[in-house]
Short mmCIF file of C-alpha atoms and ligand atoms in Angstrom, two decimals:
data_model
loop_
_atom_site.label_atom_id
_atom_site.label_comp_id
_atom_site.label_asym_id
_atom_site.label_seq_id
_atom_site.Cartn_x
_atom_site.Cartn_y
_atom_site.Cartn_z
CA MET A 1 -11.59 46.38 23.75
CA ASP A 2 -10.73 44.68 20.44
CA SER A 3 -13.03 41.75 19.80
CA TRP A 4 -10.10 39.32 19.51
CA LYS A 5 -8.96 40.26 23.03
CA LYS A 6 -12.40 39.38 24.36
CA LYS A 7 -12.17 35.97 22.73
CA ILE A 8 -8.79 35.32 24.29
CA GLN A 9 -10.25 36.07 27.70
CA GLN A 10 -12.71 33.33 26.95
CA GLY A 11 -9.78 30.94 26.76
CA ASN A 12 -9.29 30.26 23.05
CA ARG A 13 -5.76 29.83 21.74
CA LEU A 14 -6.87 30.17 18.11
CA VAL A 15 -8.56 33.48 17.43
CA LEU A 16 -10.39 34.71 14.36
CA PHE A 17 -10.49 38.43 13.67
CA GLN A 18 -11.79 40.26 10.61
CA GLY A 19 -9.87 43.45 9.88
CA ASP A 20 -6.58 45.06 8.95
CA ILE A 21 -3.51 43.20 10.22
CA THR A 22 -1.47 46.42 10.36
CA LYS A 23 -3.66 47.50 13.30
CA VAL A 24 -3.14 44.32 15.33
CA ALA A 25 -0.89 44.72 18.38
CA ALA A 26 0.39 41.14 18.41
CA ASP A 27 4.04 40.46 19.29
CA ALA A 28 4.53 39.44 15.66
CA ILE A 29 2.44 39.89 12.55
CA VAL A 30 3.13 37.83 9.47
CA ASN A 31 3.50 39.36 6.03
CA ALA A 32 2.55 37.52 2.81
CA ALA A 33 5.65 38.72 1.02
CA ASN A 34 7.35 37.73 -2.23
CA SER A 35 10.81 36.26 -2.51
CA SER A 36 12.40 39.62 -3.32
CA LEU A 37 11.41 40.89 0.17
CA LEU A 38 11.20 44.35 -1.39
CA GLY A 39 7.47 44.90 -0.96
CA GLY A 40 4.49 44.61 -3.27
CA GLY A 41 0.72 44.99 -3.22
CA GLY A 42 -1.95 43.44 -0.99
CA VAL A 43 -1.10 42.90 2.65
CA ASP A 44 2.62 43.34 1.85
CA GLY A 45 1.98 46.86 0.54
CA ALA A 46 -0.25 47.68 3.51
CA ILE A 47 2.40 46.54 6.03
CA HIS A 48 5.20 48.52 4.37
CA ARG A 49 3.00 51.62 4.04
CA ALA A 50 1.83 51.57 7.64
CA GLY A 51 5.15 50.40 9.11
CA GLY A 52 7.32 52.95 7.32
CA PRO A 53 10.80 52.67 5.77
CA ALA A 54 12.46 50.84 8.69
CA ILE A 55 10.89 47.57 7.54
CA LEU A 56 12.18 47.88 3.98
CA GLU A 57 15.64 48.83 5.27
CA ALA A 58 15.72 45.68 7.41
CA CYS A 59 14.51 43.58 4.45
CA LYS A 60 17.31 44.99 2.30
CA GLU A 61 19.87 44.03 4.95
CA ILE A 62 18.52 40.48 4.99
CA ARG A 63 18.70 40.35 1.18
CA ALA A 64 22.29 41.54 1.29
CA ARG A 65 23.11 38.72 3.72
CA GLN A 66 21.15 35.79 2.32
CA GLY A 67 19.70 36.81 -1.04
CA SER A 68 16.05 36.24 -1.79
CA CYS A 69 13.69 34.32 0.47
CA PRO A 70 12.61 30.94 -0.95
CA THR A 71 8.93 29.93 -1.02
CA GLY A 72 7.85 28.48 2.32
CA GLU A 73 10.66 30.15 4.25
CA ALA A 74 10.42 33.14 6.59
CA VAL A 75 12.57 36.01 7.84
CA VAL A 76 11.99 38.51 10.64
CA THR A 77 12.35 42.30 10.86
CA PRO A 78 11.36 44.96 13.36
CA ALA A 79 7.87 46.37 12.82
CA GLY A 80 8.69 50.07 12.39
CA ASN A 81 5.66 52.22 13.21
CA LEU A 82 3.26 49.28 13.55
CA PRO A 83 1.80 48.34 16.94
CA ALA A 84 3.39 44.87 16.58
CA LYS A 85 6.99 44.24 17.70
CA TYR A 86 8.08 42.13 14.74
CA VAL A 87 7.07 41.45 11.17
CA ILE A 88 7.71 37.92 9.99
CA HIS A 89 7.91 37.91 6.20
CA THR A 90 7.05 34.61 4.58
CA VAL A 91 6.68 33.72 0.93
CA GLY A 92 3.60 31.72 0.04
CA PRO A 93 3.33 29.48 -3.02
CA VAL A 94 1.69 30.72 -6.20
CA TRP A 95 -1.30 28.41 -6.83
CA GLN A 96 -0.82 26.58 -10.10
CA SER A 97 -2.70 23.32 -10.22
CA GLY A 98 -2.41 22.04 -6.66
CA ASP A 99 0.07 19.33 -7.60
CA ARG A 100 3.18 21.48 -7.42
CA ASP A 101 3.64 20.97 -3.65
CA GLU A 102 1.47 24.01 -2.92
CA PRO A 103 -0.07 22.55 0.29
CA GLU A 104 3.32 21.56 1.73
CA LEU A 105 4.86 24.89 0.78
CA LEU A 106 1.96 26.78 2.37
CA ALA A 107 2.21 24.65 5.52
CA ASN A 108 5.94 25.48 5.62
CA CYS A 109 5.04 29.20 5.68
CA TYR A 110 2.93 28.76 8.82
CA ARG A 111 5.39 26.38 10.54
CA ASN A 112 8.50 28.41 9.76
CA SER A 113 6.80 31.66 10.80
CA LEU A 114 5.80 30.13 14.15
CA LYS A 115 9.31 28.73 14.70
CA LEU A 116 10.77 32.17 14.06
CA ALA A 117 8.21 33.78 16.38
CA VAL A 118 9.15 31.42 19.21
CA ALA A 119 12.86 32.00 18.55
CA HIS A 120 12.24 35.74 19.00
CA GLY A 121 10.16 35.39 22.13
CA ALA A 122 6.91 36.40 20.40
CA LYS A 123 3.99 34.86 22.26
CA THR A 124 1.18 36.24 20.12
CA VAL A 125 1.27 35.92 16.34
CA ALA A 126 -1.17 37.27 13.75
CA PHE A 127 -1.42 35.66 10.30
CA PRO A 128 -3.08 36.98 7.15
CA ASN A 129 -4.51 34.44 4.67
CA ILE A 130 -1.21 33.77 2.94
CA SER A 131 -1.34 33.15 -0.84
CA THR A 132 -5.11 33.73 -1.14
CA GLY A 133 -4.84 37.09 -2.93
CA VAL A 134 -2.48 37.74 -5.83
CA TYR A 135 -1.11 34.18 -5.53
CA SER A 136 -4.62 32.73 -6.17
CA TYR A 137 -4.58 29.84 -3.68
CA PRO A 138 -8.22 28.72 -3.28
CA LYS A 139 -9.44 30.22 -0.01
CA ASP A 140 -11.06 27.08 1.43
CA LYS A 141 -8.02 24.91 0.68
CA ALA A 142 -5.64 27.51 2.11
CA ALA A 143 -7.71 27.83 5.29
CA GLU A 144 -7.60 24.07 5.85
CA VAL A 145 -3.81 24.06 5.56
CA ALA A 146 -3.49 27.12 7.82
CA ILE A 147 -5.72 25.80 10.60
CA ARG A 148 -4.34 22.26 10.48
CA THR A 149 -0.72 23.43 10.52
CA VAL A 150 -1.16 26.00 13.28
CA SER A 151 -3.25 23.62 15.43
CA THR A 152 -0.62 20.88 15.09
CA PHE A 153 2.10 23.34 16.04
CA LEU A 154 0.16 24.61 19.07
CA ALA A 155 -0.51 21.07 20.26
CA GLN A 156 3.25 20.55 20.61
CA ASP A 157 4.06 24.03 21.89
CA SER A 158 3.67 25.53 25.33
CA PHE A 159 5.39 28.86 24.66
CA LEU A 160 2.91 30.61 22.38
CA ASP A 161 -0.11 32.26 24.01
CA TYR A 162 -2.39 32.60 21.00
CA ILE A 163 -2.52 32.84 17.23
CA ILE A 164 -4.81 35.31 15.49
CA PHE A 165 -6.07 34.53 11.99
CA VAL A 166 -6.71 37.97 10.54
CA VAL A 167 -9.17 37.67 7.69
CA PHE A 168 -9.79 40.64 5.46
CA ASP A 169 -12.97 39.63 3.68
CA LYS A 170 -16.26 38.09 4.72
CA GLU A 171 -15.75 35.01 2.53
CA ASN A 172 -12.57 34.07 4.40
CA TYR A 173 -14.25 34.92 7.71
CA ASN A 174 -17.04 32.43 7.01
CA ILE A 175 -14.62 29.73 5.85
CA TYR A 176 -12.44 30.08 8.95
CA GLN A 177 -15.36 30.27 11.34
CA GLN A 178 -16.81 27.06 9.97
CA LEU A 179 -13.48 25.19 10.08
CA ILE A 180 -12.52 26.37 13.56
CA ASN A 181 -15.95 25.46 14.95
CA LYS A 182 -15.78 22.07 13.24
CA ASP A 183 -12.43 21.37 14.96
CA LYS A 184 -13.98 22.13 18.35
CA ARG A 185 -16.75 19.60 17.97
N1 AR6 B 1 -4.82 42.99 6.50
C1 AR6 B 1 -5.13 41.67 6.46
N2 AR6 B 1 -5.26 40.97 5.32
C2 AR6 B 1 -5.10 41.65 4.15
C3 AR6 B 1 -4.79 43.03 4.11
C4 AR6 B 1 -4.64 43.70 5.36
N3 AR6 B 1 -4.35 45.00 5.43
N4 AR6 B 1 -4.70 43.40 2.80
C5 AR6 B 1 -4.96 42.30 2.05
N5 AR6 B 1 -5.21 41.25 2.87
P1 AR6 B 1 -2.08 39.10 -0.91
P2 AR6 B 1 -0.57 36.66 -1.58
C6 AR6 B 1 -5.52 39.84 2.52
O1 AR6 B 1 -2.39 39.33 -2.34
O2 AR6 B 1 -1.76 36.06 -2.25
C7 AR6 B 1 1.98 40.94 -2.84
O3 AR6 B 1 2.13 41.81 -3.92
C8 AR6 B 1 -6.08 39.56 1.15
O4 AR6 B 1 -7.49 39.82 1.12
O5 AR6 B 1 -1.66 40.25 -0.08
O6 AR6 B 1 0.23 35.79 -0.65
C9 AR6 B 1 3.32 40.33 -2.39
O7 AR6 B 1 4.38 41.24 -2.56
C10 AR6 B 1 -5.77 38.09 0.98
O8 AR6 B 1 -6.79 37.28 1.60
O9 AR6 B 1 -0.86 37.99 -0.74
C11 AR6 B 1 3.45 39.15 -3.30
O10 AR6 B 1 4.00 39.50 -4.54
C12 AR6 B 1 -4.49 37.90 1.79
O11 AR6 B 1 -4.31 39.11 2.54
C13 AR6 B 1 2.05 38.68 -3.49
O12 AR6 B 1 1.22 39.82 -3.26
C14 AR6 B 1 -3.26 37.63 0.95
O13 AR6 B 1 -3.34 38.38 -0.26
C15 AR6 B 1 1.66 37.64 -2.46
O14 AR6 B 1 0.38 37.16 -2.75
#
């Protein structure tokens, strides 16, 4: 059994899992996309590669309807060949100096993704560490925003079953583990 499933059985609603988000069979996985919605590198590239062309086709349809996706907003597509049901594409802020509304924009990514998940009946949602790769958001600061925003959302929500923070690297794993344990104390 996947290690994150074991943790859920232990009753946690916030789950930390180190690995590849394209392998996670959550109802919805979140993609750290860019505003073009046409794919890119990092987790975006991995999701499009593993999910196949159906995801890009759906993104193109969304673009035709609404144009590009602004920073902090989110859109949803089917998940193609992935084990998830949906991919929620959100656009994180590019880190500049920290005083260009980056924390609020990053919080919007998590909030808007969760709202969209609930609207689509997704009870389990997996997030990557949005903005902490190409977009250079400092990992510790981004983790604080992610955990605070998701915890606040969960406190007011009774629909979602659990949220999985999928960390790719050990550094993010350690940061998240420390922050999640601190919140429990
Ligand atoms: N599973 C989970 N996490 C991953 C995976 C994976 N398969 N691959 C990378 N990560 P990034 P951003 C982690 O750069 O900073 C793209 O080109 C990675 O280690 O993917 O929001 C888009 O098209 C990092 O911690 O996204 C945009 O142009 C985290 O995912 C731009 O990058 C996010 O890194 C978005 O930049």
